CSV table of C-alpha atoms and ligand atoms in Angstrom, one decimal:
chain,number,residue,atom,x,y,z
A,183,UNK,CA,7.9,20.5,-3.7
A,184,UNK,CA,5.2,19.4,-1.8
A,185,UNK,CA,5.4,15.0,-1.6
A,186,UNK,CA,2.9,13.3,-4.3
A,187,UNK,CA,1.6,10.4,-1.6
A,188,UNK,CA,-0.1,8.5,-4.5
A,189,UNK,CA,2.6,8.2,-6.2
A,190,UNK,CA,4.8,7.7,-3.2
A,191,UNK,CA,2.5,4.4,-1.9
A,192,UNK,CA,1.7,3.7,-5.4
A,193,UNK,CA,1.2,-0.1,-4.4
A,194,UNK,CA,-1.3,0.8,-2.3
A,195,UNK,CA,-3.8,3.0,-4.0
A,196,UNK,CA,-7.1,2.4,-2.1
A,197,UNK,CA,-5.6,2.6,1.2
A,198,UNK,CA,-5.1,6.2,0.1
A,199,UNK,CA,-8.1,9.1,0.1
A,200,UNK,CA,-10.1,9.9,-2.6
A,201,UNK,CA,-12.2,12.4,-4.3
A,202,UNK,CA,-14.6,9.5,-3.1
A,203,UNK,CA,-13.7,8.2,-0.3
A,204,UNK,CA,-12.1,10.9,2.9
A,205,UNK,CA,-13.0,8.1,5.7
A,206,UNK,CA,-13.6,4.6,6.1
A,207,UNK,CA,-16.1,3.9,9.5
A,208,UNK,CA,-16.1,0.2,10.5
A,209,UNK,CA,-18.9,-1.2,12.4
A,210,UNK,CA,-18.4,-4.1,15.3
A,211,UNK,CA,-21.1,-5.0,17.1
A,212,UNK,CA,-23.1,-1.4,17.5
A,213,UNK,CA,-19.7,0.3,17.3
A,214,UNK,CA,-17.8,2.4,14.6
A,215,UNK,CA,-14.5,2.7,14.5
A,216,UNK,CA,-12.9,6.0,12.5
A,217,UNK,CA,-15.8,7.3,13.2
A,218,UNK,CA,-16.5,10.9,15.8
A,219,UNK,CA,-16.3,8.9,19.2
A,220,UNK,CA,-12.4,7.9,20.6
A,221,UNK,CA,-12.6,4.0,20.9
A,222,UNK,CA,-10.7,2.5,23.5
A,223,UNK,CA,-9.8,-1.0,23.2
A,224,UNK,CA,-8.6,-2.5,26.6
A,225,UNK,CA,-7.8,-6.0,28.0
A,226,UNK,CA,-5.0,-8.5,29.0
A,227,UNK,CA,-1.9,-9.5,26.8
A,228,UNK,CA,-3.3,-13.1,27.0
A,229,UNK,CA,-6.4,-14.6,27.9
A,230,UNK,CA,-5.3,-16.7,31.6
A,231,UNK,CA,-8.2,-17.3,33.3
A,232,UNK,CA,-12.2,-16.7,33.4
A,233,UNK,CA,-11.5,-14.7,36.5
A,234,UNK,CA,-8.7,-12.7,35.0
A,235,UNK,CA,-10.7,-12.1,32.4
A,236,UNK,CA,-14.4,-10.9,33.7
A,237,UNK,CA,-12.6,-9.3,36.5
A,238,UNK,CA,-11.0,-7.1,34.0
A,239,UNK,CA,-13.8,-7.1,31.1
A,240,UNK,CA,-15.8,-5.6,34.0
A,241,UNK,CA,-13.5,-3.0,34.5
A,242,UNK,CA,-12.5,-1.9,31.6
A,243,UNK,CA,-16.4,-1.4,30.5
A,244,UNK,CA,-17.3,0.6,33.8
A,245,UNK,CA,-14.3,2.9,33.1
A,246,UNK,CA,-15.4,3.6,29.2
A,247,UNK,CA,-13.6,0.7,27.0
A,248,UNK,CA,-15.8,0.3,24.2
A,249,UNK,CA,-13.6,-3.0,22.9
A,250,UNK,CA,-12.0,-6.1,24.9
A,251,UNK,CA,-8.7,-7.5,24.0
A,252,UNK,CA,-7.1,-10.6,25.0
A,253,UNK,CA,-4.7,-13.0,23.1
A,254,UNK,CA,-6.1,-16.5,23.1
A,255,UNK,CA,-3.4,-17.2,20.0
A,256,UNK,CA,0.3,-15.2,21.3
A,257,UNK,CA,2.9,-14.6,19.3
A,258,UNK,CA,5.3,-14.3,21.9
A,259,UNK,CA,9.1,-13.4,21.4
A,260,UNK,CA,10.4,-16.7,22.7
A,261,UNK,CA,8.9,-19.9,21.6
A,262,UNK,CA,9.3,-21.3,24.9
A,263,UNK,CA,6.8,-18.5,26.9
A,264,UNK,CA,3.4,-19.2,26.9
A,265,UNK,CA,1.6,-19.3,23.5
A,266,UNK,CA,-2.3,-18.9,24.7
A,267,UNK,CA,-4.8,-21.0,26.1
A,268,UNK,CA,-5.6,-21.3,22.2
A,269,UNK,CA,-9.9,-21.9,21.9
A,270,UNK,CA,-10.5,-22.2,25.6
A,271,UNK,CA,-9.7,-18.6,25.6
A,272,UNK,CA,-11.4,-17.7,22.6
A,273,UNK,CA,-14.7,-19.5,24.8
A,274,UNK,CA,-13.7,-17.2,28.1
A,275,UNK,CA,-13.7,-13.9,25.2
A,276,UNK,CA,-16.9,-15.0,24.1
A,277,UNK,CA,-18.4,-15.8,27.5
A,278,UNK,CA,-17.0,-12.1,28.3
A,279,UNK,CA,-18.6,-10.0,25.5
A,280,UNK,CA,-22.0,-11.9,26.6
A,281,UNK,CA,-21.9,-10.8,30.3
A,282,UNK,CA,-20.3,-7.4,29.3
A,283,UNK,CA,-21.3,-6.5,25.5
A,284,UNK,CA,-17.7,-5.4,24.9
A,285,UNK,CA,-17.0,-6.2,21.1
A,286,UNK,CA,-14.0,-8.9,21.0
A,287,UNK,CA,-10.8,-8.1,19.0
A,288,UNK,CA,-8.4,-11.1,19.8
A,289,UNK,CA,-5.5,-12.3,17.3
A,290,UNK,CA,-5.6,-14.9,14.5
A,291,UNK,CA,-2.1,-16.4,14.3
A,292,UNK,CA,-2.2,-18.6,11.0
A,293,UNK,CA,-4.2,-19.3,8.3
A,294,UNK,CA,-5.8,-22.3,9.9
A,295,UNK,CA,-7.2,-20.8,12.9
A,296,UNK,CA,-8.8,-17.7,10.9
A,297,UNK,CA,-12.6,-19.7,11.0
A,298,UNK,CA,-12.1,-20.8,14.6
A,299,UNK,CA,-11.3,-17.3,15.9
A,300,UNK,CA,-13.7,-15.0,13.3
A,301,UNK,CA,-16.0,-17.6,14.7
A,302,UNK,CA,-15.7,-15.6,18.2
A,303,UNK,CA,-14.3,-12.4,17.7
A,304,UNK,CA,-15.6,-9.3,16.3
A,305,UNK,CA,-12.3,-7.9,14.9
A,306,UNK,CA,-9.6,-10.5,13.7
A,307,UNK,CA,-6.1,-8.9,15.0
A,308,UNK,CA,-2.9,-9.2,12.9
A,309,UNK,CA,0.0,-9.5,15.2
A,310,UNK,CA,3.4,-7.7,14.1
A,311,UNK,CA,5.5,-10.2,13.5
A,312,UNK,CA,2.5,-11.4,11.1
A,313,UNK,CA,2.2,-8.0,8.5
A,314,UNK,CA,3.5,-10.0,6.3
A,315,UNK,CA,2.4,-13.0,5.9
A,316,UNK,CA,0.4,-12.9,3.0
A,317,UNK,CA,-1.4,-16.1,3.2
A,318,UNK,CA,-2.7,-15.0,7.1
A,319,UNK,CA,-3.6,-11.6,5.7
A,320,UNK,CA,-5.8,-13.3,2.4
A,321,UNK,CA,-7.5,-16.1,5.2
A,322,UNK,CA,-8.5,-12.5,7.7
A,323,UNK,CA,-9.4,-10.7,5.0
A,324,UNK,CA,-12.3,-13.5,3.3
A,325,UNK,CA,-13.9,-14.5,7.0
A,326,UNK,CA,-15.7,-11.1,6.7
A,327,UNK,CA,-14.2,-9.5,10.1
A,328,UNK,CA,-13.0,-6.2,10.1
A,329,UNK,CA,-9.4,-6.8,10.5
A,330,UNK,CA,-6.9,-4.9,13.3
A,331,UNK,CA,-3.5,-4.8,11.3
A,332,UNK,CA,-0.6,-4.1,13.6
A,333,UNK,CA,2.5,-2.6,12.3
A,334,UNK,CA,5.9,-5.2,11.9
A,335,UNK,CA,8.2,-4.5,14.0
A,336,UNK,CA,10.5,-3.4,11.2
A,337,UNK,CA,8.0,-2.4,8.0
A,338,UNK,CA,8.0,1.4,6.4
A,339,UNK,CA,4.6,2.7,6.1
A,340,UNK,CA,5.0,1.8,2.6
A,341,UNK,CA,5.2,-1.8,3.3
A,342,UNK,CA,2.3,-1.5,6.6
A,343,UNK,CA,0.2,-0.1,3.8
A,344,UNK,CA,0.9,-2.8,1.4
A,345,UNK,CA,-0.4,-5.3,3.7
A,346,UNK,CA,-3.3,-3.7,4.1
A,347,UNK,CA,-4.4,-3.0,0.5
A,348,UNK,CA,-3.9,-7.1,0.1
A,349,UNK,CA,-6.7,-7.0,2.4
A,350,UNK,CA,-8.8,-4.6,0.5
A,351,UNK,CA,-7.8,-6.5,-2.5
A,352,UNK,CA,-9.5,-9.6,-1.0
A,353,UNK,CA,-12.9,-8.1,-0.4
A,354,UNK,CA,-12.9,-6.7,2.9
A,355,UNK,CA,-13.1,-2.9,3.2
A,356,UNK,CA,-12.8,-3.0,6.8
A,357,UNK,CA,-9.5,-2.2,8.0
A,358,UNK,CA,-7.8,-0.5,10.9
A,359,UNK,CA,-4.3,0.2,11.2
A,360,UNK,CA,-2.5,-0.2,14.6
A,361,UNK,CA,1.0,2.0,15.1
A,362,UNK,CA,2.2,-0.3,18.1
A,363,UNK,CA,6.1,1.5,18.0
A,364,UNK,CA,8.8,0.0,15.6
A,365,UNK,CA,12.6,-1.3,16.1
A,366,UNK,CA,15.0,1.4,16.2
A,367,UNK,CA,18.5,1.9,17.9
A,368,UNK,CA,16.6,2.8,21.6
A,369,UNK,CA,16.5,-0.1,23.8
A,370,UNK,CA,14.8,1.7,26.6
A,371,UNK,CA,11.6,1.7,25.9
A,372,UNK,CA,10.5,-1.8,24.4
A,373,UNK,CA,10.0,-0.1,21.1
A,374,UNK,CA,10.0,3.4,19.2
A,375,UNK,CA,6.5,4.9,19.2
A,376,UNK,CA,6.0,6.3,15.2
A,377,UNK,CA,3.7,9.1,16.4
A,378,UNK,CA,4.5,10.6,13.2
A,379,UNK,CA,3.1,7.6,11.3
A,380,UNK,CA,0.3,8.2,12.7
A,381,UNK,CA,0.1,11.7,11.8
A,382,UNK,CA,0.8,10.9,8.2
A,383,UNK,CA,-1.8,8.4,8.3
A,384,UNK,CA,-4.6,10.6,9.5
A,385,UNK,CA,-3.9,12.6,6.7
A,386,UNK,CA,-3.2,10.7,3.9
A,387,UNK,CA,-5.6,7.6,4.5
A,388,UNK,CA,-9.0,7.0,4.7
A,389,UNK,CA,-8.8,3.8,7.3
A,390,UNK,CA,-9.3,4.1,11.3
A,391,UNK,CA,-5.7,4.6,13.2
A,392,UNK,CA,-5.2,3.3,16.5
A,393,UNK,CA,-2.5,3.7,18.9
A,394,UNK,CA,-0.6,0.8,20.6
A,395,UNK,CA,0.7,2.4,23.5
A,396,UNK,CA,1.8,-0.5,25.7
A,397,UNK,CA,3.7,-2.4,23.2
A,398,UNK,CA,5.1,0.6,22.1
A,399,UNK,CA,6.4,1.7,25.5
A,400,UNK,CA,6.8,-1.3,27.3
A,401,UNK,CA,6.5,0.1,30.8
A,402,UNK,CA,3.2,0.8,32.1
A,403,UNK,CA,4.2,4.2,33.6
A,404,UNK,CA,4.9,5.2,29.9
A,405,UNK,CA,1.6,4.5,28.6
A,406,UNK,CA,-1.0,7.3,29.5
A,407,UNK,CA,1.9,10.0,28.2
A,408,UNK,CA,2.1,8.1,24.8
A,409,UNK,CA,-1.9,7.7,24.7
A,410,UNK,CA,-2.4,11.8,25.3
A,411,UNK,CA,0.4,11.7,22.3
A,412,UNK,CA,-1.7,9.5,20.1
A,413,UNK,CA,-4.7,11.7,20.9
A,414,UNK,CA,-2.8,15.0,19.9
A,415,UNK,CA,-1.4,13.0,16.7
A,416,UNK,CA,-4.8,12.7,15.7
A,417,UNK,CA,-5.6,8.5,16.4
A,418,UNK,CA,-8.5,7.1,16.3
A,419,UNK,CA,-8.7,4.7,19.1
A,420,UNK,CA,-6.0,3.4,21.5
A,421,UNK,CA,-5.6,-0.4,22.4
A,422,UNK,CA,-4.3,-0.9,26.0
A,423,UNK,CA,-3.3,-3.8,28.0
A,424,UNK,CA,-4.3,-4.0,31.6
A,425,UNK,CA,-4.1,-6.6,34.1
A,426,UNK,CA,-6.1,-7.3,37.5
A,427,UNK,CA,-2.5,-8.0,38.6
A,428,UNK,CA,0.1,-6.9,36.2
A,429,UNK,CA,2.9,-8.1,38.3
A,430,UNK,CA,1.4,-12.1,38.0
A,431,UNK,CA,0.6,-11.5,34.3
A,432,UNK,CA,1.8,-14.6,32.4
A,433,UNK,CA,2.9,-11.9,29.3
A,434,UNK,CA,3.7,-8.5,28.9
A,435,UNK,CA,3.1,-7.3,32.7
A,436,UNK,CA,5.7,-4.9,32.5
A,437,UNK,CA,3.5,-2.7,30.4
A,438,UNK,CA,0.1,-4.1,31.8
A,439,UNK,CA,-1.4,-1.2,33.6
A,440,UNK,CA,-3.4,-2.2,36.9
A,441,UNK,CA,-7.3,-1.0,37.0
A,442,UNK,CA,-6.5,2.2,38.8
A,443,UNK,CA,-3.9,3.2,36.7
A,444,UNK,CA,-6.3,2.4,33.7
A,445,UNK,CA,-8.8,4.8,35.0
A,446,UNK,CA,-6.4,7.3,35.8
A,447,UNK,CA,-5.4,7.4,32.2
A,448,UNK,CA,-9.0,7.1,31.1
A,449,UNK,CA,-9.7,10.3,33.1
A,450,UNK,CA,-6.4,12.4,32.2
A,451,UNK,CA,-7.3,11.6,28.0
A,452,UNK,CA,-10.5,13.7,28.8
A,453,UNK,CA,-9.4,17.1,28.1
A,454,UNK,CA,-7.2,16.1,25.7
A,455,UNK,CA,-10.0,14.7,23.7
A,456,UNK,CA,-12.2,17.6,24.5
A,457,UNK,CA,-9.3,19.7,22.7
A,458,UNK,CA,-10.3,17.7,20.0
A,459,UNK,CA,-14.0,17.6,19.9
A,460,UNK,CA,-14.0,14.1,20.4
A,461,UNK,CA,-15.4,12.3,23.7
A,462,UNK,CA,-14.9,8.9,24.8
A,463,UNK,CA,-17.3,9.2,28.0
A,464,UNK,CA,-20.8,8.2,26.6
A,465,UNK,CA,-20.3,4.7,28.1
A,466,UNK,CA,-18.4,6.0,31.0
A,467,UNK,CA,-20.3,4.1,34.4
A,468,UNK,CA,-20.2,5.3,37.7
A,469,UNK,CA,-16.1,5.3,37.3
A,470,UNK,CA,-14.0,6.7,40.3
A,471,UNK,CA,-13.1,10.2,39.0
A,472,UNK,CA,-10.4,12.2,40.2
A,473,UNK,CA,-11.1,15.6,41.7
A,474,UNK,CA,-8.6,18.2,42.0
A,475,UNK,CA,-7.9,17.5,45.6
A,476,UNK,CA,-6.5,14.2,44.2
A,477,UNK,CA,-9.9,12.8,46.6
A,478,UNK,CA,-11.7,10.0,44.5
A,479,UNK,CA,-15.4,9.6,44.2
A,480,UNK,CA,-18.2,7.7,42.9
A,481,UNK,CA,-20.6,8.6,40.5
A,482,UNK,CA,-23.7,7.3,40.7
A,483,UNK,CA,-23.8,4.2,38.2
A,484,UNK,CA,-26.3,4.9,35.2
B,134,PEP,C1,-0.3,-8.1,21.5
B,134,PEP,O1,-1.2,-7.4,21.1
B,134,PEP,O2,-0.3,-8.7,22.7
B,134,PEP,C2,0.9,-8.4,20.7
B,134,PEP,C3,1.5,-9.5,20.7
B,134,PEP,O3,1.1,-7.3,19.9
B,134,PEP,P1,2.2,-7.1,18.7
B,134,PEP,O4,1.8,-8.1,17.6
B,134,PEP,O5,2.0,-5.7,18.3
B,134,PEP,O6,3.6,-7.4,19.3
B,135,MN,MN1,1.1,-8.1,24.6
């Protein structure tokens, strides 16, 4: 018998499709996300410095990101690492998306800080080790941002959609679910990568899915493979981390991918997206492309 998914995520009826509704497009700045074009968020772990930062905004744009990330608020596994530079990096994310136009997503770590960050970002993120907490989720959901929720690092789908029903519940429509790879027995990548959530979601929920690739992985030589997965699986975007210098990255350098490795991948999800119909090129800017004798060279910028 074939599974009854209403009935399944029962909790969660309006995450679900509809009769009425087959797909949910949100809008950040003049951007849609679940909508026909591949969004590609890309940026730091954390926000370090205004150099750090532009160097890579700048980047990032040129080679098709639509979306900068950056953690001004970190959620870090130790309490001891560094926790963010906390609003001076929220003023470096602003200062960014003025000089570049990328739309912001940056994280909201408590309930408190949900009007100082939605005062800066475009898209409120929802860190794993945050999917539940109820109280964060209710504050994200009334600023009126369109809200990034990331997968815990231990939920079911049933619970990930839970979470993101409350937010519906509280007014705001405008959700996107992040897959970012879960706990499982395998310690050799930093997490498993639940490409078949991702699937499932595509097909039983009207919100945007993005993939998490470097959290899910862990090592940035992992990353463009599990992108082209998240592609195949049907994802809606990708978030990325990438550093001007992944091995001085104050987090998650491990899976920080440097600029050229960013455009590599940018430039090997191509076909993959063609295979699709989708295209993630229209803001593509005189990028270094690779020709098939491996020689790289410019475009003219336009
Ligand atoms: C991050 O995006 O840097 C992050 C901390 O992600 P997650 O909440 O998925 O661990
Ligand atoms: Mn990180």
């Amino acid at each position: 018998m074939r599974e009854n998914w209403h009935e399944r995520f029962a909790d969660s009826p309006d995450v679900l499709k509809s009769a009425r509704r087959q797909r949910t497009m949100v809008a950040a700045l003049d951007l849609e996300i679940g909508g026909d074009e591949f969004i590609t968020m890309a940026g730091p772990c954390s926000v370090e410095t205004e150099f750090q930062l532009m160097a890579t905004a700048n980047h990032v744009r040129r080679a098709g990101a639509h979306i900068l990330r950056g953690g001004a608020f970190k959620p870090r596994s130790s309490p001891y690492a560094f926790q963010g530079l906390g609003l001076a990096g929220l003023k470096m994310l602003a200062h960014a998306r003025e000089a570049c136009g990328l739309a912001i997503v940056t994280e909201a770590m408590s309930e408190e800080d949900v009007p100082l960050v939605a005062e800066y970002a475009d898209i409120l993120q929802i860190g794993a080790r945050n999917m539940e907490n109820y109280p964060l989720l209710e504050a994200a959901a009334r600023s009126g941002r369109p809200v990034l929720l990331k997968r815990g690092l231990s939920a079911t789908v049933a619970e990930w959609l839970r979470s993101a029903q409350l937010i519906l519940d509280n007014g705001n429509p405008n959700v996107i679910l992040c897959e970012r790879g879960i706990r499982t027995f395998e310690t050799a990548t930093r997490n498993t990568f639940d490409v078949s959530a991702i699937a499932l979601l595509k097909q039983i929920s009207h919100l945007p899915v993005i993939a998490d690739p470097s959290h899910a992985a862990g090592h940035r030589d992992l990353v463009p493979s599990l992108a082209r997965t998240a592609v195949a699986a049907g994802a809606d975007g990708i978030i990325v981390e990438v550093h001007p210098n992944p091995d001085k990255a104050w987090s998650d350098g491990a899976q920080s991918l440097d600029f050229a490795g960013f455009d590599e991948m940018m430039d090997d999800l191509e076909p993959w997206l063609a295979l699709r119909g989708r295209e993630h090129s229209r803001r593509r800017l005189g990028v270094a492309r690779r020709e098939s004798s491996g020689v790289r060279v410019m475009e003219a910028v336009g």
